[in-house]
XYZ file of C-alpha atoms in Angstrom:
634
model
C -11.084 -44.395 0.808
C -7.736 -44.172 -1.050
C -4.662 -46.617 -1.304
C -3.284 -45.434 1.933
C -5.861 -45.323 4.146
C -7.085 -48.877 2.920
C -5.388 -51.395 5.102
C -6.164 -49.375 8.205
C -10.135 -49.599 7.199
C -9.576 -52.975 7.393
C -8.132 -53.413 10.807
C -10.261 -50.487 11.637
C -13.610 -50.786 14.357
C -16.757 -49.059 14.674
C -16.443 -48.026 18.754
C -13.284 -47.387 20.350
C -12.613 -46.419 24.276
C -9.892 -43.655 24.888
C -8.174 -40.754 26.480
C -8.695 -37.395 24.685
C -5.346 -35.637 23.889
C -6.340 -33.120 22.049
C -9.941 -30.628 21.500
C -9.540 -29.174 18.108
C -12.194 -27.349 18.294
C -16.263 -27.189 19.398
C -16.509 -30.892 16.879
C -13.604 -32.467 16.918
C -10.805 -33.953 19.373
C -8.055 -36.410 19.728
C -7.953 -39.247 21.101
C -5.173 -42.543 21.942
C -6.709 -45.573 21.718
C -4.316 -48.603 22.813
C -0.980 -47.386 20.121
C -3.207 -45.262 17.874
C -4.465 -41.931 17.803
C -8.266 -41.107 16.288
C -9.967 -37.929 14.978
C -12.826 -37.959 15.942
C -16.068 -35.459 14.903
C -18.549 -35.534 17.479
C -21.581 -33.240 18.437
C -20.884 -33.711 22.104
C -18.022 -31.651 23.919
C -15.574 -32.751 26.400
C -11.915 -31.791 27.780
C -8.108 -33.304 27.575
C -7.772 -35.831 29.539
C -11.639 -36.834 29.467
C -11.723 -40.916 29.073
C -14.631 -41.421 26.652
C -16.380 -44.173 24.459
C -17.367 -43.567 21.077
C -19.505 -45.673 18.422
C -19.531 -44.893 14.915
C -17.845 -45.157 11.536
C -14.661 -44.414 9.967
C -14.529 -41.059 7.410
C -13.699 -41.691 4.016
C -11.564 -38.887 3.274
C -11.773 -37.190 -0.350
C -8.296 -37.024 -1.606
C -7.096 -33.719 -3.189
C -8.960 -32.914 -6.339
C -6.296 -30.377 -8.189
C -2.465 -30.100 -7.625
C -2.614 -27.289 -4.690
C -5.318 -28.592 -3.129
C -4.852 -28.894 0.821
C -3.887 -32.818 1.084
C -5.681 -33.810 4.304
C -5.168 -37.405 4.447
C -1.454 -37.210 4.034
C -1.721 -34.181 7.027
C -3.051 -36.505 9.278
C -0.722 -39.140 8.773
C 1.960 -36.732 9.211
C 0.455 -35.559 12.744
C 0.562 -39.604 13.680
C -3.210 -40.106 13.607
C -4.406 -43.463 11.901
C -8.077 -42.787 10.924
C -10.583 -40.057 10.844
C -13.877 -40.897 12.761
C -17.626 -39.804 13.071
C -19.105 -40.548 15.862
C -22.798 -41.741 15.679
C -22.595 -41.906 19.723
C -20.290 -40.931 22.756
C -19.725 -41.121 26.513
C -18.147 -40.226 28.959
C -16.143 -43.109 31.208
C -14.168 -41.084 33.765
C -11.105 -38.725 34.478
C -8.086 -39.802 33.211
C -4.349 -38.896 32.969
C -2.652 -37.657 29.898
C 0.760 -35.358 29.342
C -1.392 -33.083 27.198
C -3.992 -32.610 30.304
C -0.764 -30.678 31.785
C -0.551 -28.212 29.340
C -4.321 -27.730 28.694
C -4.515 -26.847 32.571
C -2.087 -24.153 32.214
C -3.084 -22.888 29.703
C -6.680 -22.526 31.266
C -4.957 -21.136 34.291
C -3.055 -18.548 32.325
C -6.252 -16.859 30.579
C -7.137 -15.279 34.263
C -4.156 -13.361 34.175
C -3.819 -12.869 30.059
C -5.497 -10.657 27.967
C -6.856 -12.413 24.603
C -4.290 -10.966 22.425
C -1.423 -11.498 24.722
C -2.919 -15.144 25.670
C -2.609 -15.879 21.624
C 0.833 -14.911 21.831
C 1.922 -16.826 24.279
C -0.191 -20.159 23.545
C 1.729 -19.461 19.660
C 4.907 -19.093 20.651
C 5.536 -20.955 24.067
C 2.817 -23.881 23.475
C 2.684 -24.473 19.829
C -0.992 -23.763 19.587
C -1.206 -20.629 16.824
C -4.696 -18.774 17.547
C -3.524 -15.701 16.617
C -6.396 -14.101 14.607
C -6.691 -14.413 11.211
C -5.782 -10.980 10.022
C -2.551 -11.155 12.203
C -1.545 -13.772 10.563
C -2.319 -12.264 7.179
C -0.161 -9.801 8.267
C 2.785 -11.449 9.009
C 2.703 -14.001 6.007
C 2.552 -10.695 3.975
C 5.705 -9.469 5.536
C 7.106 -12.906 4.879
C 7.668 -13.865 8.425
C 4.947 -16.236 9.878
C 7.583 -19.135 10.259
C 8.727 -16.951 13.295
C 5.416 -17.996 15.126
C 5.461 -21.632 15.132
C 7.599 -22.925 17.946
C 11.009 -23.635 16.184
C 14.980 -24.546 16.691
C 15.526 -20.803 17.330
C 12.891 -20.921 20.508
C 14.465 -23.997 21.639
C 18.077 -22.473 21.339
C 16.834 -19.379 22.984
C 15.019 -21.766 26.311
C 18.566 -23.549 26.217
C 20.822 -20.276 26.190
C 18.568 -19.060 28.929
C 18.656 -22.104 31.301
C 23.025 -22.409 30.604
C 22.773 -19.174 31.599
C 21.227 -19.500 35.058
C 22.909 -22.737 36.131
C 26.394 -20.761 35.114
C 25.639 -17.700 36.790
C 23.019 -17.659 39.746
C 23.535 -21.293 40.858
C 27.028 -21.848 39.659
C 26.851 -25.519 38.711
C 26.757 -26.790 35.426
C 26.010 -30.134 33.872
C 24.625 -30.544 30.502
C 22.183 -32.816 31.201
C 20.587 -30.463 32.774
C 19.006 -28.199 30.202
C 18.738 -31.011 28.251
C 16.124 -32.458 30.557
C 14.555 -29.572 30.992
C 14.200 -29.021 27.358
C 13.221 -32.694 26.971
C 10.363 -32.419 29.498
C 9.536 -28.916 27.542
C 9.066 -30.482 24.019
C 6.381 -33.260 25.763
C 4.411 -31.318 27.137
C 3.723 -28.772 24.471
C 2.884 -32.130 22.054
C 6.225 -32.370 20.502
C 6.202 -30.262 17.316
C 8.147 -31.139 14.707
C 10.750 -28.513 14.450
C 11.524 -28.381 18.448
C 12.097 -32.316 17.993
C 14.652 -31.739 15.575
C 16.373 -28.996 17.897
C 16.354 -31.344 20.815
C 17.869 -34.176 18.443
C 20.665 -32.117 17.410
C 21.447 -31.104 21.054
C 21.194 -34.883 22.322
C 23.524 -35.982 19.052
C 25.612 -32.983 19.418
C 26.659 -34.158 23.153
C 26.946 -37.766 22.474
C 29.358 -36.550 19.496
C 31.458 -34.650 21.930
C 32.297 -38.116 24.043
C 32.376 -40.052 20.971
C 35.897 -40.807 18.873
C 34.202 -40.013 15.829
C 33.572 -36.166 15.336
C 30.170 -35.782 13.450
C 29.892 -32.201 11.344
C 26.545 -30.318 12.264
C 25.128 -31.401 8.671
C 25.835 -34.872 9.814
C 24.173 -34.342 13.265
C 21.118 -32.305 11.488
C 20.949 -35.772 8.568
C 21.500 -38.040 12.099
C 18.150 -36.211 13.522
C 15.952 -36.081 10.197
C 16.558 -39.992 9.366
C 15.516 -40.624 13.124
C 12.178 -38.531 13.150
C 11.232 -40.102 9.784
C 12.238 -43.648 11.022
C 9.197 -43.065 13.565
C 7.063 -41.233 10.965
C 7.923 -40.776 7.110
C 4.517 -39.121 6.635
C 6.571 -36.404 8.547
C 8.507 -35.454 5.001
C 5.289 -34.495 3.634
C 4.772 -31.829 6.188
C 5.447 -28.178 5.503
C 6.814 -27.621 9.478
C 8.704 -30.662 8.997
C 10.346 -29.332 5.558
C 10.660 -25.754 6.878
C 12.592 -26.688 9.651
C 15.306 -28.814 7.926
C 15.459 -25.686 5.452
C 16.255 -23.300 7.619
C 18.535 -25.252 9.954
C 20.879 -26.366 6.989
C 20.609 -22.272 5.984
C 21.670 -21.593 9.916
C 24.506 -24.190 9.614
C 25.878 -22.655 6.434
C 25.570 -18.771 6.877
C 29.194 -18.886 9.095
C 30.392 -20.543 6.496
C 29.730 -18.894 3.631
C 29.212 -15.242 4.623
C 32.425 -13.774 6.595
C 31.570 -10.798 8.246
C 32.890 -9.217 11.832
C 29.591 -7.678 12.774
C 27.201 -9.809 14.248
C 23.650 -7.816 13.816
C 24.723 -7.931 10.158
C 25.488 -11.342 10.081
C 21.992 -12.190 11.403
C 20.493 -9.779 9.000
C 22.613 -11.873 6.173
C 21.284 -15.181 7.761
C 17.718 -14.034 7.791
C 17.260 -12.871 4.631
C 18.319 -16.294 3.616
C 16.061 -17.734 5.637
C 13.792 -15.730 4.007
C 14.820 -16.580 0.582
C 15.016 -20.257 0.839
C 11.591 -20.442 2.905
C 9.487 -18.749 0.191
C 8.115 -20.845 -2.259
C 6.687 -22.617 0.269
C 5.394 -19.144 2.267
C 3.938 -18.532 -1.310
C 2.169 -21.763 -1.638
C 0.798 -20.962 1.791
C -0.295 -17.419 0.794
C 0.011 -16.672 -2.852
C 0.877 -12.846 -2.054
C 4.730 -11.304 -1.924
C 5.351 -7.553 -0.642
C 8.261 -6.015 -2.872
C 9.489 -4.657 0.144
C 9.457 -8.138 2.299
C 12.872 -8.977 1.787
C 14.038 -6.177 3.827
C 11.581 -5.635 6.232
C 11.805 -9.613 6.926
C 15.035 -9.527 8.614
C 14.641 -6.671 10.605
C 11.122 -7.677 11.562
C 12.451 -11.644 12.393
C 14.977 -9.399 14.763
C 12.880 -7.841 16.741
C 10.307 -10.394 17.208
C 12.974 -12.962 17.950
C 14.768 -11.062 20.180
C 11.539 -9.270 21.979
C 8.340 -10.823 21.785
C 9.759 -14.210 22.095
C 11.377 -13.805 25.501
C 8.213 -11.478 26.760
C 6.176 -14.454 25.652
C 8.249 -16.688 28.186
C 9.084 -14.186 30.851
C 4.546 -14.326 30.946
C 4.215 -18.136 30.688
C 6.182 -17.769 33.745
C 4.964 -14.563 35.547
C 1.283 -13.877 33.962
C 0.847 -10.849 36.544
C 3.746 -9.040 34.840
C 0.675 -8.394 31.502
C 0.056 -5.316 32.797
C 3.191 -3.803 31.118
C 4.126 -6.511 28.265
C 0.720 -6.691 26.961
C 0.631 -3.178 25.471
C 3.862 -4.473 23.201
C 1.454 -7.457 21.560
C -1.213 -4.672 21.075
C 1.166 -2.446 19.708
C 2.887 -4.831 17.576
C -0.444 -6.521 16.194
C -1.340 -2.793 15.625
C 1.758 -2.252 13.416
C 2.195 -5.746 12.033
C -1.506 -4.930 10.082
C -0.770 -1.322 9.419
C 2.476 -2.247 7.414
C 1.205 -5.613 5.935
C -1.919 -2.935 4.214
C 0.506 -0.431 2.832
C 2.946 -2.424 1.349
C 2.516 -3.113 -2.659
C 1.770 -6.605 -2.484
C 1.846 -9.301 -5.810
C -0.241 -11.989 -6.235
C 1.689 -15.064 -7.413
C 0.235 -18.668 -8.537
C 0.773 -21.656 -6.836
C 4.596 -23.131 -7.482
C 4.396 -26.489 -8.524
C 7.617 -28.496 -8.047
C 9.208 -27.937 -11.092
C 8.930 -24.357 -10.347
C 10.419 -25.199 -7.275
C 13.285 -26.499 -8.671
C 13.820 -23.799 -10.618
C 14.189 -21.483 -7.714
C 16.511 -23.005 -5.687
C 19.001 -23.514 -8.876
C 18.933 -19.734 -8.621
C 18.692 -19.778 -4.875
C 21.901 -22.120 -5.388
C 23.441 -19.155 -7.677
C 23.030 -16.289 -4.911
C 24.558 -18.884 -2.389
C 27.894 -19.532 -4.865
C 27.834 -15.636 -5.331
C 27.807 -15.094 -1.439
C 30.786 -17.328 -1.212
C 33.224 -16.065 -4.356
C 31.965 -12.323 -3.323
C 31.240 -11.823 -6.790
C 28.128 -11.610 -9.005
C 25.793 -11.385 -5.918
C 23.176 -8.246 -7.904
C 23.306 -10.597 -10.845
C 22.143 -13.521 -9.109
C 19.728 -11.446 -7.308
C 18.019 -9.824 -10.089
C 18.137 -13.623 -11.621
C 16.118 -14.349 -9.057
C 13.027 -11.391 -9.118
C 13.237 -11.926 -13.101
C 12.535 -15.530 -12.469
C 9.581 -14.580 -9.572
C 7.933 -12.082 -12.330
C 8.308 -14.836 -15.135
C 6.082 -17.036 -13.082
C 3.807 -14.681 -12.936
C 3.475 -13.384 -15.866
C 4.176 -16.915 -17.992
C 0.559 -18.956 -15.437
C -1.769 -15.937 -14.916
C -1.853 -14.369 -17.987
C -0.750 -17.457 -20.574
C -2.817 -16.815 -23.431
C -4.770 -19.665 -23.580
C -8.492 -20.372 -22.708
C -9.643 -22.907 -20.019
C -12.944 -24.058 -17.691
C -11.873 -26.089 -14.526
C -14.758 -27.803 -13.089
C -13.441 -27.612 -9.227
C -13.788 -30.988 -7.480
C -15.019 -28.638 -4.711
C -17.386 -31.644 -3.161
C -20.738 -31.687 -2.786
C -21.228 -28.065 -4.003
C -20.372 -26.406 -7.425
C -17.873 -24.213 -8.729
C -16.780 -23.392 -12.643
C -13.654 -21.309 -13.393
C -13.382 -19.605 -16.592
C -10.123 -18.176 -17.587
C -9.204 -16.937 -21.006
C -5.745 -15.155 -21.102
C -5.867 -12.742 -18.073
C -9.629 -12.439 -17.866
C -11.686 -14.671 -15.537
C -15.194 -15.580 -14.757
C -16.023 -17.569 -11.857
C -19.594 -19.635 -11.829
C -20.281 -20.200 -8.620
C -17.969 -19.953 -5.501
C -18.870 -23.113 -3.261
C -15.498 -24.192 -1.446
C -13.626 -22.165 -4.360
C -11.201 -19.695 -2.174
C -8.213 -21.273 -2.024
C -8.286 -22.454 -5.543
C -8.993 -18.802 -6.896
C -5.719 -17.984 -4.120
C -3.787 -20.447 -5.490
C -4.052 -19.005 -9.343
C -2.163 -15.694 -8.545
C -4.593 -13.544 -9.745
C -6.166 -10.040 -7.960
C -8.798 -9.215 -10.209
C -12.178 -11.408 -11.077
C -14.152 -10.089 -14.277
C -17.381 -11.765 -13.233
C -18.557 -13.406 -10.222
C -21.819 -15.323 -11.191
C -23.854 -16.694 -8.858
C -26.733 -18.899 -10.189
C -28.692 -19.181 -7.515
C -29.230 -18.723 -3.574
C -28.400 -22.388 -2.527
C -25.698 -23.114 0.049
C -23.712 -25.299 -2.167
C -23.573 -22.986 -4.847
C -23.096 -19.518 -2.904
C -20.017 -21.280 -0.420
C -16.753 -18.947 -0.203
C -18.791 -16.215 -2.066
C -18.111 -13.474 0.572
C -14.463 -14.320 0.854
C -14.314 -14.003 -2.641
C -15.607 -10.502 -3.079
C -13.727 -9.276 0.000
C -10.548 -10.621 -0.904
C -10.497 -9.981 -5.001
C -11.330 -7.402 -7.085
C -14.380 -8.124 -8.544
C -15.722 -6.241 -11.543
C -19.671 -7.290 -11.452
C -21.791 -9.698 -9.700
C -24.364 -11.106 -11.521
C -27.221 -13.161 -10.063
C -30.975 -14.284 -11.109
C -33.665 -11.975 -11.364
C -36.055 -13.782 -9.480
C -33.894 -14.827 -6.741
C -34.823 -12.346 -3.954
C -32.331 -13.787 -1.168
C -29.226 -13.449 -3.369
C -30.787 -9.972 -3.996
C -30.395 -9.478 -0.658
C -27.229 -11.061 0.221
C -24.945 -9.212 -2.611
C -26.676 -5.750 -2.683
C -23.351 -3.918 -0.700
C -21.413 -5.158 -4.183
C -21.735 -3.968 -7.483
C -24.154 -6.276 -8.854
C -26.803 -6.956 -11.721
C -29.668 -8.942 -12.427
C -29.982 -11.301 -14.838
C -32.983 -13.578 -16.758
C -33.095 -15.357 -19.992
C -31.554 -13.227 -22.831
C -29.127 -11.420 -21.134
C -25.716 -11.227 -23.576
C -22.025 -10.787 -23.130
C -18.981 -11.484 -24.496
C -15.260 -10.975 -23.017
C -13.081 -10.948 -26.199
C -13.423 -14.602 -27.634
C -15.921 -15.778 -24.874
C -19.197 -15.321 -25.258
C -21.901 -16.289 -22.606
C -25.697 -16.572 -23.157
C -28.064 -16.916 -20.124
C -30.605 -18.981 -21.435
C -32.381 -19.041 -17.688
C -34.972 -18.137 -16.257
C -37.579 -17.868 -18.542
C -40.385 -16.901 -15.831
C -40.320 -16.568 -12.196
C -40.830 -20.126 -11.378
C -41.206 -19.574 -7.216
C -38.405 -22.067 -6.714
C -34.700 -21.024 -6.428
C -33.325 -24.346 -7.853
C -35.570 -23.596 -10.740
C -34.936 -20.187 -11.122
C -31.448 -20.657 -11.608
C -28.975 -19.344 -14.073
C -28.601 -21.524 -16.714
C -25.563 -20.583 -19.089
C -24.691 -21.256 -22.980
C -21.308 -20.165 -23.501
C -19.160 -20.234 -26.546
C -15.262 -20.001 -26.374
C -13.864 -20.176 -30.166
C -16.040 -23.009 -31.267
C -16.268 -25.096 -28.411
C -19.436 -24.551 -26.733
C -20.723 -25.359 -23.158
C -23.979 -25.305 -21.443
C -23.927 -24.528 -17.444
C -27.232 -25.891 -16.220
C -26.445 -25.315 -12.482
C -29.804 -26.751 -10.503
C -32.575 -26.722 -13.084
C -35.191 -29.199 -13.093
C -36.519 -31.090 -15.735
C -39.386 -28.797 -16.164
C -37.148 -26.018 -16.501
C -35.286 -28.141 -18.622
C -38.936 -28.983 -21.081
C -39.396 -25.175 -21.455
C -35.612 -24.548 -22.630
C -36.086 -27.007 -25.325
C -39.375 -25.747 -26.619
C -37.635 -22.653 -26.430
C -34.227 -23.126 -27.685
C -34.283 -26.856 -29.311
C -30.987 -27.203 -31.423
C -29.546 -24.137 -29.532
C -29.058 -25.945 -26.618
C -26.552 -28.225 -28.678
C -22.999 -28.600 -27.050
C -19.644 -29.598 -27.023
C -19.851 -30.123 -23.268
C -22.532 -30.366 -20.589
C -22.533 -29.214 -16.854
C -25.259 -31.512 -15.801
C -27.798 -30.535 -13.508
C -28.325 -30.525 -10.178
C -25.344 -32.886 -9.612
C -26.739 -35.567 -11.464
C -29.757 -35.396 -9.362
C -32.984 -37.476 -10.505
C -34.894 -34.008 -10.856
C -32.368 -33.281 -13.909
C -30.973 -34.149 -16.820
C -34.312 -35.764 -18.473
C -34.251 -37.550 -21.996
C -35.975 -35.287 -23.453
C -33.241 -32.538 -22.719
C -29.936 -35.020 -23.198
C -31.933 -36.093 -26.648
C -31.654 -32.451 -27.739
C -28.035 -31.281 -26.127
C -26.653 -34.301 -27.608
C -22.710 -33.533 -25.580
C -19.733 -35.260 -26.488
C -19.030 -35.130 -22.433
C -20.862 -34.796 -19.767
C -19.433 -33.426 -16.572
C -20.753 -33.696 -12.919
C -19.831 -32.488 -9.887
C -20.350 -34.154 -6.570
C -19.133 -35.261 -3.353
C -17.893 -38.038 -1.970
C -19.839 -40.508 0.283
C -22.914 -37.028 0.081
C -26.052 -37.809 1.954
C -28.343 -37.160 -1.457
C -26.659 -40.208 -2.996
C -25.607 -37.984 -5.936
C -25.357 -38.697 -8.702
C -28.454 -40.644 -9.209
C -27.278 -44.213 -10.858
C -30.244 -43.861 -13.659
C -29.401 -40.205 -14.626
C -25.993 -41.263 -14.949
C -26.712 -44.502 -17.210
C -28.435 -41.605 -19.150
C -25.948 -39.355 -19.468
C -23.300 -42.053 -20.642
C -25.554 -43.405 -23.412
C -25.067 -40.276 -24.996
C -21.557 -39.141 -23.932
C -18.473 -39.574 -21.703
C -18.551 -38.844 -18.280
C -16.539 -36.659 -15.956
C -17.295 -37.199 -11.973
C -15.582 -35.050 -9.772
C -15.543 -37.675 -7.044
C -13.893 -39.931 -9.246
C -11.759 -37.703 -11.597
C -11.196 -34.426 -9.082
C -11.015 -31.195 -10.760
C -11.760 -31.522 -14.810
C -10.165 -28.944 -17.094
C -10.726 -28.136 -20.417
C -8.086 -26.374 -22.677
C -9.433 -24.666 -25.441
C -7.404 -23.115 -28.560
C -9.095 -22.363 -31.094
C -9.691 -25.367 -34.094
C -9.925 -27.752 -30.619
C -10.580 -28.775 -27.553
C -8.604 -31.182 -24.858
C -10.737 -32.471 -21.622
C -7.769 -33.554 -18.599
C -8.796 -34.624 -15.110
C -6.683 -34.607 -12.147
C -7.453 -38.323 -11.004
């Protein structure tokens, strides 16, 4: 449990009664208990608006074990909800009333008029709720515009142009607290999201301001509606819709400004390519990949999606019968939107950390002076891509060596990069870490053994990167199985091979041992002269025959211990004869085997220091070659 989920604990209780607001999916829902909200992660289902009781315990939640990792603590906070629950037991009470139970109903009555793919449209872009699937939205993060999905100030500005337009023209009669209301009433009952609060903010502000004396600028209104939305929430600054939306507003508010033009459809083109621009490091962070060609397909696409499927998606949460025509468009455009995104050149970029961040928007800052003194604008553009490239270039293929053991919880996962090559060692919850490095290719995938915990994200992995050779155990018949469409090879004890200064020696298995934990892949490898051993789940009997077999080989710099410091691993015998000057585990918090075991770790610090994952998150070491350095994230 970290700092700022401590004092809640506290105050916290072990059965609560409430109203679900929410279903998240098949486990988990929502629910508002007195003034808070709960997660809770039950094995029972129920609906919105379902009054239930619950009995459990509050979730410790692992906080983020490397710089990119996905921060869920602080994403809860940021969505209002005070704790994260596991329910032992549930009931339900009765039938009770919530605002959500509105929108859940219509949204159950529009799926018998929707098809799927038009239903996911409409529940993205009308309701808030994106269940588009997965490769659509690969596709449109590719062509740098899935901000256009999420219900935004341009959907509210749209719902508000339409409704002026109606009381103006069909009913004659105009008041404008009229579409305010309406708009109002909107936001509620499709949960409030944080970027159609801050539209409805600046159109309360910006008609108050128009019967005040004092005449507010639209930054002012804009600062006015952030200050107000983080004087309910701050957690709100720390999330990405939240950020996103104060981005692109300030770009909106600006564009007139700066960029004088008579032609509207280029001034929007002008606008969203900004948009585009000042939205991306965060896009990148999201999705590590950037088309060549997205910064002018972006605009064009952000056109017609804005300006077509956006008012079809509201013209059907109105009129579902009308599908039978509109629906072909979704089809067609998910059709093309997937087509495009797997033509277009893409490059894979690393995660931007926030001085990189600050780096690009000084140059970001450049291309907006250049826009405004008309001068200097294919300087400050090319500024920019040189920059882009030199991040890429400067983290993926640095020409140093490192292995990050990835605080990846109770599972395993050992990333070997030296200069642009890289081995992976195990892929248990390792995806978005590999995403986050900016890399395409993978020189070696190695997977020691057939164990849940070890294989994890393994098929992502191979589907997503290039990888060069998968190499698995001998004896291990189900992994056999499982990577036989890939390129793959065997592997037992004495099996070489080196990738210019790295060097790797599988030391295991000796013999076919009829146990996959024992017939693991157990790894010496050498990078300079710093030297590691990988013992992934070996026992101690496995463990006995290695040092008969090996004795002072086995000597290291650094030891993976076994078996996450299980009590089956890491015996005397074998520490006696390794003899590391660190030791390095990797666990999870709060896991139901108690790992590590509290006597193999007393072991393994007699004899060296000791790196946790669940205490220390991700450990890296940085090798050159007359030394080593050992860093962990916590």
């Amino acid at each position: 449990m970290s700092l700022r989920f401590g004092l809640d604990k506290l105050l916290a209780s072990d059965s609560y009664i409430g109203t679900i607001i929410e279903v998240k999916n098949e486990r988990s829902y929502v629910i508002r208990s007195g003034i808070q909200r709960i997660i809770v992660y039950d094995k029972n289902q129920y609906e919105v608006g379902n009054v239930v009781s619950i009995k459990g315990k509050i979730n410790e939640i692992s906080p983020k074990g490397y710089p990119s990792d996905f921060d869920y603590e602080l994403y809860l906070r940021s969505k209002g909800i005070s704790y994260s629950f596991y329910a032992n037991s549930s009931s339900y009470i009765k039938e009770g009333f919530t605002i959500a139970r509105l929108k859940a109903s219509y949204i159950k009555y529009l799926k018998k008029y929707l098809r799927p793919t038009s239903l996911s449209y409409v529940e993205s872009m009308v309701f808030g709720d994106n269940l588009l699937d997965e490769e659509i939205k690969d596709g449109y993060s590719v062509l740098g515009i899935s901000h256009i999905l999420a219900i935004s100030g341009m959907h509210i500005m749209l719902l508000y142009g339409i409704i002026r337009f109606l009381l103006l023209n069909i009913f004659h009669y105009y008041r404008e607290a009229i579409p305010i209301s309406i708009i109002s009433l909107y936001v509620i009952l499709i949960g409030a999201p944080a970027s159609s609060v801050r539209a409805l903010l600046f159109l309360i502000i910006r008609k108050l301001n128009s019967n005040s004396s004092i005449r507010y600028s639209k930054l002012d209104i804009l600062s006015i509606a952030m200050l107000i939305m983080l004087l309910f929430n701050p957690y709100q600054a720390y999330y990405i819709g939240f950020i996103l939306s104060y981005l692109v507003s300030f770009i909106l508010i600006y564009t007139n400004e700066l960029v004088k033009v008579k032609n509207k459809l280029i001034g929007m083109l002008i606008s969203y390519s900004l948009i585009y621009l000042i939205t991306l490091p965060f896009v990148l962070n999201m999705s590590n990949i950037i088309s060549i060609f997205s910064l002018i397909l972006s605009p064009i696409l952000t056109l017609l999606v804005s300006h077509i499927l956006l008012p079809i998606s509201y013209i059907l949460a109105l009129i579902p019968f009308w599908d039978f025509v509109f629906g072909y468009i979704y089809l067609f455009t998910n059709v093309y939107v997937v087509n495009l995104a797997s033509m277009l050149p893409v490059i894979h970029m690393p995660y931007m950390n926030p001085l990189m961040i600050l780096g690009y928007y000084l140059i970001f800052t450049l291309i907006i002076i250049s826009l405004y003194k008309e001068r200097g604008r294919l300087l400050s553009y090319f500024l920019m891509i040189l920059y882009l490239l030199a991040i890429k270039l400067l983290v993926v293929y640095i020409p140093i060596s490192t292995v990050t053991f990835l605080d990846c919880g109770q599972g395993d996962c050992t990333v070997i990069k030296n200069g642009s090559s890289v081995v992976v060692v195990d892929a248990f919850n390792s995806f978005d870490y590999l995403k986050d490095l900016g890399i395409a290719r993978i020189d070696y995938l190695v997977l020691t053994h057939s164990d849940d915990d070890h294989l994890g994200d393994y098929e992502e992995v191979l589907d997503y990167f290039e990888v060069k050779l998968v190499l698995y155990p001998v004896y291990d018949y189900k992994l056999e199985r499982l990577v036989k469409p890939y390129k793959s090879l065997a592997i037992k004890a004495g099996y070489n091979m080196k990738i210019k200064n790295l060097s790797f020696s599988f030391i295991s298995p000796l013999k076919n041992y009829n146990n996959s934990n024992m017939n693991s892949l157990a790894i010496r490898l050498n990078i300079y002269n710093t030297s590691f051993l990988l013992c992934a789940d070996i026992t101690s009997e496995v463990e006995h025959d290695l040092v008969l077999k090996y004795h002072n080989y086995l000597r290291v710099d650094i030891l993976k211990a076994g078996h996450h410091g299980s009590i089956t691993s890491s015996s005397p015998e074998f520490l006696e004869v390794v003899k590391p000057s660190y030791s390095i585990i990797s666990a999870g918090l709060n896991n139901k085997y108690h790992h590590p075991d509290p006597s193999v770790l007393a072991r393994l610090k007699r004899v060296s220091r000791v790196y946790n994952t669940i205490n220390d998150g991700s450990i890296r070491v940085t090798i050159t070659k007359n030394r080593y350095m050992i860093s962990s994230y916590r």
